[in-house]
Coordinates of C-alpha atoms in Angstrom, one line a residue:
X1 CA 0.0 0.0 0.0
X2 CA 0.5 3.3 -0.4
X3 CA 3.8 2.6 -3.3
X4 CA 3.6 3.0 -7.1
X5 CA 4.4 -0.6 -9.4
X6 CA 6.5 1.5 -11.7
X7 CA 8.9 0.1 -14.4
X8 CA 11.8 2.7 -14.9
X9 CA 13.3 0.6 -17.4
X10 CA 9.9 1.2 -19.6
X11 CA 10.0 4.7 -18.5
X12 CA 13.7 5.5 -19.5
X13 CA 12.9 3.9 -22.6
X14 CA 10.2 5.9 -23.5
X15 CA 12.4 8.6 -23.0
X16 CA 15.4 8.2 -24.7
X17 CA 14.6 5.3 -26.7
X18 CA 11.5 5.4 -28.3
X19 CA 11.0 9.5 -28.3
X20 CA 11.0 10.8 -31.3
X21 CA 11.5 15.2 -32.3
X22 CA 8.3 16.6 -33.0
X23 CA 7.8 18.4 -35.8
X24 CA 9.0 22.2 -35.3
X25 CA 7.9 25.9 -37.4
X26 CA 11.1 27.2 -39.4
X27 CA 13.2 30.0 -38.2
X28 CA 11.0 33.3 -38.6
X29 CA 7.8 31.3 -39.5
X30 CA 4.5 32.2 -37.7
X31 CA 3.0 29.6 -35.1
X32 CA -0.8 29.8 -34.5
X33 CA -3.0 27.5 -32.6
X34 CA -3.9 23.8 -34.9
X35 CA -0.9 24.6 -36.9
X36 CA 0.7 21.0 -36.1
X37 CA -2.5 19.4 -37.7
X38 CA -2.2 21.0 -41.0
X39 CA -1.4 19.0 -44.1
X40 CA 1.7 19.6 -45.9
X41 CA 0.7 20.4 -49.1
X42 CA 4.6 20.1 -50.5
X43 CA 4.5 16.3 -50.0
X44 CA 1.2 16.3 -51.9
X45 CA 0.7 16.0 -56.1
X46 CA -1.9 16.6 -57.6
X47 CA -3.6 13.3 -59.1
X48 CA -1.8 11.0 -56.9
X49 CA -4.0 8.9 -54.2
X50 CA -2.7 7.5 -51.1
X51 CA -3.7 4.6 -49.6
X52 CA -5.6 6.4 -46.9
X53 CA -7.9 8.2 -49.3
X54 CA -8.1 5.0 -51.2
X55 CA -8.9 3.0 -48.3
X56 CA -11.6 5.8 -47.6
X57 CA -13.4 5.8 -50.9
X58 CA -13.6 2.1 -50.9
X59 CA -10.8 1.4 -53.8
X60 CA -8.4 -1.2 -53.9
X61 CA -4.6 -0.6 -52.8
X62 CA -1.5 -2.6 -54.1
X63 CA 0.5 -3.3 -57.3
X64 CA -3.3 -2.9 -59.6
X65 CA -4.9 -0.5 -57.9
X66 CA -4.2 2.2 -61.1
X67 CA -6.7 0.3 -62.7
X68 CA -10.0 0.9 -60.8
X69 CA -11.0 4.2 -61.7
X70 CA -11.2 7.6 -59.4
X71 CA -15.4 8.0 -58.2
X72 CA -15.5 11.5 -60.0
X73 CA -14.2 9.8 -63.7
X74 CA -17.4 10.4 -64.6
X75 CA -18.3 13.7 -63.7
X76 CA -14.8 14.7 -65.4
X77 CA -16.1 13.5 -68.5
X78 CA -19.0 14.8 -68.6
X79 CA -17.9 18.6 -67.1
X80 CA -14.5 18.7 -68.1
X81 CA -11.0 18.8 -66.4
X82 CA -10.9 20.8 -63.1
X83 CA -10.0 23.8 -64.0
X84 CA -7.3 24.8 -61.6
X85 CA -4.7 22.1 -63.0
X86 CA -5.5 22.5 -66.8
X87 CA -2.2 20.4 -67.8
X88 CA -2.9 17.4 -65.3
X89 CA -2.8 14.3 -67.1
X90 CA -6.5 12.4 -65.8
X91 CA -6.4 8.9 -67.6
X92 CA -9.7 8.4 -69.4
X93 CA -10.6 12.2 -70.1
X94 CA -6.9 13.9 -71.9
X95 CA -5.0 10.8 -71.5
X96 CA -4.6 6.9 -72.2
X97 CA -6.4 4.4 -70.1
X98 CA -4.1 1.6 -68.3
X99 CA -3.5 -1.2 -70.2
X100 CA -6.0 -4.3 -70.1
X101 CA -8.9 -2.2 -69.3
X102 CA -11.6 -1.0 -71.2
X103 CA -14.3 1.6 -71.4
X104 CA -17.5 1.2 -69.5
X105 CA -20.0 1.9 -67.0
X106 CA -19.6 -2.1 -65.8
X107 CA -17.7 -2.7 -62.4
X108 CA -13.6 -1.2 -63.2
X109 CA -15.0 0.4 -66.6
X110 CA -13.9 3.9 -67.3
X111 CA -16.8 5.4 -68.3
X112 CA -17.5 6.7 -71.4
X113 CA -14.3 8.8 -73.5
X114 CA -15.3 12.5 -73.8
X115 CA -15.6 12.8 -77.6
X116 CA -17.3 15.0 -80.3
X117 CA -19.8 14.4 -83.2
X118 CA -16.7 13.4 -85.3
X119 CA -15.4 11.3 -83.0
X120 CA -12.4 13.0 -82.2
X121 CA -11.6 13.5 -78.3
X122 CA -12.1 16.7 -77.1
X123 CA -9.6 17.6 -74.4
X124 CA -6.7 15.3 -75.2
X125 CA -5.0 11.7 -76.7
X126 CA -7.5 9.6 -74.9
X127 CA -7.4 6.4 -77.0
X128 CA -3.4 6.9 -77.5
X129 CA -3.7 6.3 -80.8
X130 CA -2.8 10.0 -82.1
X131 CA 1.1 11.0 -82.2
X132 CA 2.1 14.9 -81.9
X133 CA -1.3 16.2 -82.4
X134 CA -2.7 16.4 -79.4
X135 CA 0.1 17.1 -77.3
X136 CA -0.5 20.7 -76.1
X137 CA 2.4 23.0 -75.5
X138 CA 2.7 24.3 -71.7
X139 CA 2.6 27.7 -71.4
X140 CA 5.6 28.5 -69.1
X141 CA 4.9 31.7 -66.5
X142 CA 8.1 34.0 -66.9
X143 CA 9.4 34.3 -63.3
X144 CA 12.0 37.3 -62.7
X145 CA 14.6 35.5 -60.2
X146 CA 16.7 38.8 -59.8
X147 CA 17.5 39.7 -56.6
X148 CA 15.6 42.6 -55.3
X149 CA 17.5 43.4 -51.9
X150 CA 20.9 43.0 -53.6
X151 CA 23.1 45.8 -53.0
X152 CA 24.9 47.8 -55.5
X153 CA 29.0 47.4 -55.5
X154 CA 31.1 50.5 -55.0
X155 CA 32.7 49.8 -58.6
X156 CA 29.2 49.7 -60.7
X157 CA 28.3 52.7 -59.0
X158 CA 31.3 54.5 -60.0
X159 CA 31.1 53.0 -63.3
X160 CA 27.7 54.3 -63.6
X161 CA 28.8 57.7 -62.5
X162 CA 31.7 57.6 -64.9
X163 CA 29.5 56.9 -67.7
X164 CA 26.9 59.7 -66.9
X165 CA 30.2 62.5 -66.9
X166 CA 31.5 61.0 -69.6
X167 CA 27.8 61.9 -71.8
X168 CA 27.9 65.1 -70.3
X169 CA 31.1 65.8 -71.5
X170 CA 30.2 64.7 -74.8
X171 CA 26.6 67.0 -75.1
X172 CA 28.7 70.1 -73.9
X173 CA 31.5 69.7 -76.5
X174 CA 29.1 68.6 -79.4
X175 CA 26.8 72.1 -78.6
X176 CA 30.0 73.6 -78.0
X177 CA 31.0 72.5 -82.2
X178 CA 27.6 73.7 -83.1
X179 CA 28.3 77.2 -82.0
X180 CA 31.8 77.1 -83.6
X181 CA 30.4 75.7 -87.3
X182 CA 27.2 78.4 -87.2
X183 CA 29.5 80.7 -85.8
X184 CA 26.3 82.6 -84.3
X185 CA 25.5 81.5 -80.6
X186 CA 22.2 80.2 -79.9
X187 CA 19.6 82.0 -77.5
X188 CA 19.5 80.3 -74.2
X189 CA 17.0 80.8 -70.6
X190 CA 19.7 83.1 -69.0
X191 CA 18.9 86.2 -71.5
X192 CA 17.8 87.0 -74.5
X193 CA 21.1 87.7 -76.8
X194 CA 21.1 88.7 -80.9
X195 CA 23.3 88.1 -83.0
X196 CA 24.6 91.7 -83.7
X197 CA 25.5 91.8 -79.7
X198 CA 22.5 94.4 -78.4
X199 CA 20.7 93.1 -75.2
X200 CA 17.0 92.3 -76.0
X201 CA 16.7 93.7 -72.0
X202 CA 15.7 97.2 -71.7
X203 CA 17.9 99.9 -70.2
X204 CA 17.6 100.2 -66.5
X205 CA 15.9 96.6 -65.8
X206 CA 19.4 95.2 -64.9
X207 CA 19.4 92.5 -61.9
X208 CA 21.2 94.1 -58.6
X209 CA 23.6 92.4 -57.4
X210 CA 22.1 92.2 -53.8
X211 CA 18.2 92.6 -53.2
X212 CA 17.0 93.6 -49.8
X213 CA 13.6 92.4 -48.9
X214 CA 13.4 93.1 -45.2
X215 CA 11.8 96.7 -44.5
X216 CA 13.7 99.3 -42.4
X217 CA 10.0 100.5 -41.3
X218 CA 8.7 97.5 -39.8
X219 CA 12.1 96.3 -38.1
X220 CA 12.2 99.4 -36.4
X221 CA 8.8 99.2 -35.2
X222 CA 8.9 96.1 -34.1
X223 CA 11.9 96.8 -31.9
X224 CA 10.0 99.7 -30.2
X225 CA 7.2 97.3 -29.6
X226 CA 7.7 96.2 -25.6
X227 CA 7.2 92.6 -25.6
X228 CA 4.9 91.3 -23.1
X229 CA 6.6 89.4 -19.6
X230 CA 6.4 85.9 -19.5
X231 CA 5.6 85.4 -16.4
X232 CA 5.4 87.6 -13.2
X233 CA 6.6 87.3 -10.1
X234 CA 3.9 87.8 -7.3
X235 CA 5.3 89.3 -3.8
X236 CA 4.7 87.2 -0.7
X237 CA 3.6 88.6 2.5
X238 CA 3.1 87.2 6.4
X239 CA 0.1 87.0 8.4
X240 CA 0.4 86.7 11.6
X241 CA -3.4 87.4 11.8
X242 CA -5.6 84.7 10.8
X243 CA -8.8 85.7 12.7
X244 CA -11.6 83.4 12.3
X245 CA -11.3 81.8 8.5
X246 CA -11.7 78.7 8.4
X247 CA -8.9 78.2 5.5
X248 CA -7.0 80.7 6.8
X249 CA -2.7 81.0 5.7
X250 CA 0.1 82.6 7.3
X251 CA 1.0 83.4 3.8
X252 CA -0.4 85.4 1.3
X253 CA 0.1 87.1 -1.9
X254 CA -0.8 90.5 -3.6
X255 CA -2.6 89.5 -7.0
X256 CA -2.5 93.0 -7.7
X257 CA 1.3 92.9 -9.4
X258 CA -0.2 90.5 -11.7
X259 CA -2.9 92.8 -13.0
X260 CA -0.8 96.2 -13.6
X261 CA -3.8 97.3 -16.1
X262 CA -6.4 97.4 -13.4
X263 CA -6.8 100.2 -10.2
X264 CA -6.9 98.6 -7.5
X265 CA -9.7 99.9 -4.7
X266 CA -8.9 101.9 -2.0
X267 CA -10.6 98.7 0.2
X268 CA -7.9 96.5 -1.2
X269 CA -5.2 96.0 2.4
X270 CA -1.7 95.9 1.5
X271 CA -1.6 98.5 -1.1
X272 CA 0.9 101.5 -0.8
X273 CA -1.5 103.9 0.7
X274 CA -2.2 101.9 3.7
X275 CA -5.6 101.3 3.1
X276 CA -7.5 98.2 4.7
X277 CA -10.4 96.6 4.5
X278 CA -13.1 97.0 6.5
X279 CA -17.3 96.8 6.8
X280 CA -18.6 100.2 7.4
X281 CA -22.2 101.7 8.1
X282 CA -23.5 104.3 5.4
X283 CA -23.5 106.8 8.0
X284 CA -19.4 106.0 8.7
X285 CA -18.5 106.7 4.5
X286 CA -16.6 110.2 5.5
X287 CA -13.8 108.2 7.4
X288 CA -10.3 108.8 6.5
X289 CA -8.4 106.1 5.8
X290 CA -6.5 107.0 9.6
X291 CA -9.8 106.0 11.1
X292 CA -10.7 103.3 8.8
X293 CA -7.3 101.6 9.7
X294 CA -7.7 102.1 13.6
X295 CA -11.3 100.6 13.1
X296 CA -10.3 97.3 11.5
X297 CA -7.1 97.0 14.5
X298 CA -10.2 96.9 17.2
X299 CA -12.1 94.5 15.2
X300 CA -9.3 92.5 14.6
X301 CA -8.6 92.6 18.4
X302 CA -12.2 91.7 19.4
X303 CA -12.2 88.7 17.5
X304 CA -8.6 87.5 18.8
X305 CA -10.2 88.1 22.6
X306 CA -13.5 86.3 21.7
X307 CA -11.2 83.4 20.4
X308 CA -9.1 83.6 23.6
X309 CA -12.0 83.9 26.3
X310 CA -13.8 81.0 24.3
X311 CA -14.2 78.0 26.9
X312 CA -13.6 74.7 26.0
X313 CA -15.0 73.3 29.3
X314 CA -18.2 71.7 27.4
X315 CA -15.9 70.0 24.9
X316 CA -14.3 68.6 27.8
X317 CA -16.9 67.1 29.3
X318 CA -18.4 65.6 26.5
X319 CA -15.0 63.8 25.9
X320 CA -14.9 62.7 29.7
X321 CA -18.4 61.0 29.6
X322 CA -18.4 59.4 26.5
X323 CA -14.6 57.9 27.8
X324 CA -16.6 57.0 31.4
X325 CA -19.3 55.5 29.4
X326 CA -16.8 53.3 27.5
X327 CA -15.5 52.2 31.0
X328 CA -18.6 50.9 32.4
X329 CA -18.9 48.9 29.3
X330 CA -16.3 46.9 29.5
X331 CA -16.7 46.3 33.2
X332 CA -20.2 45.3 32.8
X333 CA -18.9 43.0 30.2
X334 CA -16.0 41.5 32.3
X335 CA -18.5 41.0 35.2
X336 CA -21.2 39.2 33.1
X337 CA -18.4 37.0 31.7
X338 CA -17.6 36.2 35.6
X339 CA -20.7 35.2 36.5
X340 CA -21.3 32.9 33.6
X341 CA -18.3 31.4 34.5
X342 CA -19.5 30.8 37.9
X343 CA -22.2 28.7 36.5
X344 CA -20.2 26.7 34.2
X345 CA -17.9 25.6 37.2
X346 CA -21.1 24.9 39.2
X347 CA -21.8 20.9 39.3
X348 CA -24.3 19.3 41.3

């Protein structure tokens, strides 16, 4: 019990005696699922069957079995060839039957030959009797075998290059003969020349040598033209006096450097005239900004002794009786637990 009836020697053999490779993709080729089931169409020929589709369609296999004829004879020969192989050789439609067999629809006949109303067959030598007449000429595709990705060696291409100044040279001195023989030069896309040696170009329409297309005007306005700051720095101030907000910063900035178009109010605080900010009645308007100032120091002071007198006590409290609540829990929990325990010990 409990052990395994192995035979290592089976095992080791099955290993390293009887394993055999299996049958791997090609360097660079594509692996997808099913792959390994596929037929290999390179080991296949058209018009040959193996013994497994002969087997399968109920034909005999061995040294006769190119006598019995294919299942689908008959349709050949009454449709025609398949059209995707039109140069196969299919006995009993474009080609000679085997010997010893005949024509037929009996058991191992070959149908009937494919013939027209003279008699003659109609898609090949069927009967074998005819020489050269029937034998069609295959129609070979040309293939271009050149190698595209081949690359050029440094000689060709100076060859090449060679060749091409070499024609150049040759145009140039053969217009250059041209002009000598005629002894008048020809009119060419730089100017307009006659013969006689007057320019065809008016007087005063001469080319500069240097054409300035920039204008002075625009430079020079563009350099009086202030260009606009990218960025601006905002100055940073301390507040030691938060008062009551509830997101309140010991840090602030003044916003106001980054609008220089806009006048700021004289409400605005930290300005240069010392102005602040500050709620006043209608009847309080006439207030210089002295006053206005002194104002906002006592309400700023009110609210820092209203923060300071504020008593905490009920806070407190609340914290101390939900904390003597939670005691009395747990004691009442440790003493219940006691008691049941009391009872568990009991026995009669």
């Amino acid at each position: 019990m409990g052990k395994i009836d192995i035979d290592y020697q089976k095992l080791h053999d099955a290993f390293f005696k009887w394993q055999t490779k299996p049958r791997m993709t090609i360097h660079g080729d594509l692996y997808y699922e099913g792959k390994e089931m596929e037929t290999r169409l390179r080991e296949k020929k058209p018009g040959d069957l193996s013994s497994d589709l002969r087997n399968a369609l109920g034909m005999p296999t061995g040294p006769n079995s190119h006598k019995v004829p294919p299942p689908w004879l008959i349709a050949m020969q009454r449709y025609g060839p398949p059209p995707s192989y039109p140069n196969l050789k299919i006995p009993g439609l474009n080609s000679p039957i085997p010997d010893n067999c005949s024509f037929g629809y009996h058991a191992g006949g070959w149908g009937k030959p494919p013939v027209d109303e003279m008699g003659k067959p109609l898609y090949g030598d069927v009967f074998g009797t005819a020489g050269g007449e029937y034998h069609q000429p295959i129609m070979e595709e040309e293939i271009d075998r050149t190698l595209w990705g081949e690359l050029e060696s440094e000689s060709e291409s100076e060859s090449e290059e060679e060749e091409e100044e070499e024609d150049e040279a040759a145009g140039e001195s053969m217009e250059q003969e041209e002009i000598d023989r005629s002894g008048l030069a020809t009119p060419s896309d730089g100017g307009l020349i006659t013969p006689s040696g007057l320019s065809s170009i008016p007087a005063g329409m001469e080319t500069p040598d240097m054409i300035e297309l920039r204008k002075r005007k625009i430079e020079s306005e563009m350099e009086n033209i202030d260009a606009p700051s990218l960025y601006t720095i905002l100055p940073e101030k301390k507040n030691d006096r938060i008062g009551t907000a509830m997101m309140g910063s010991t840090h602030i900035y003044d916003m106001t450097a980054a609008m220089p178009g806009r006048v700021r109010p004289p409400g605005m605080g930290g300005g240069a005239d010392g102005g602040v900010e500050v709620a006043l009645d209608p009847s309080e308007l006439d207030m210089d900004s002295a006053a206005m100032a002194a104002r906002y120091e006592q309400t700023l002071r009110e609210q820092q002794n209203q923060l300071e007198k504020e008593d905490l006590s009920d806070m407190v409290a609340e914290h101390t009786a939900k904390q003597k609540n939670k005691r009395k829990r747990a004691a009442g929990q440790q003493d219940s637990g006691r008691a049941t325990k009391k009872y568990k010990d009991f026995k009669f």
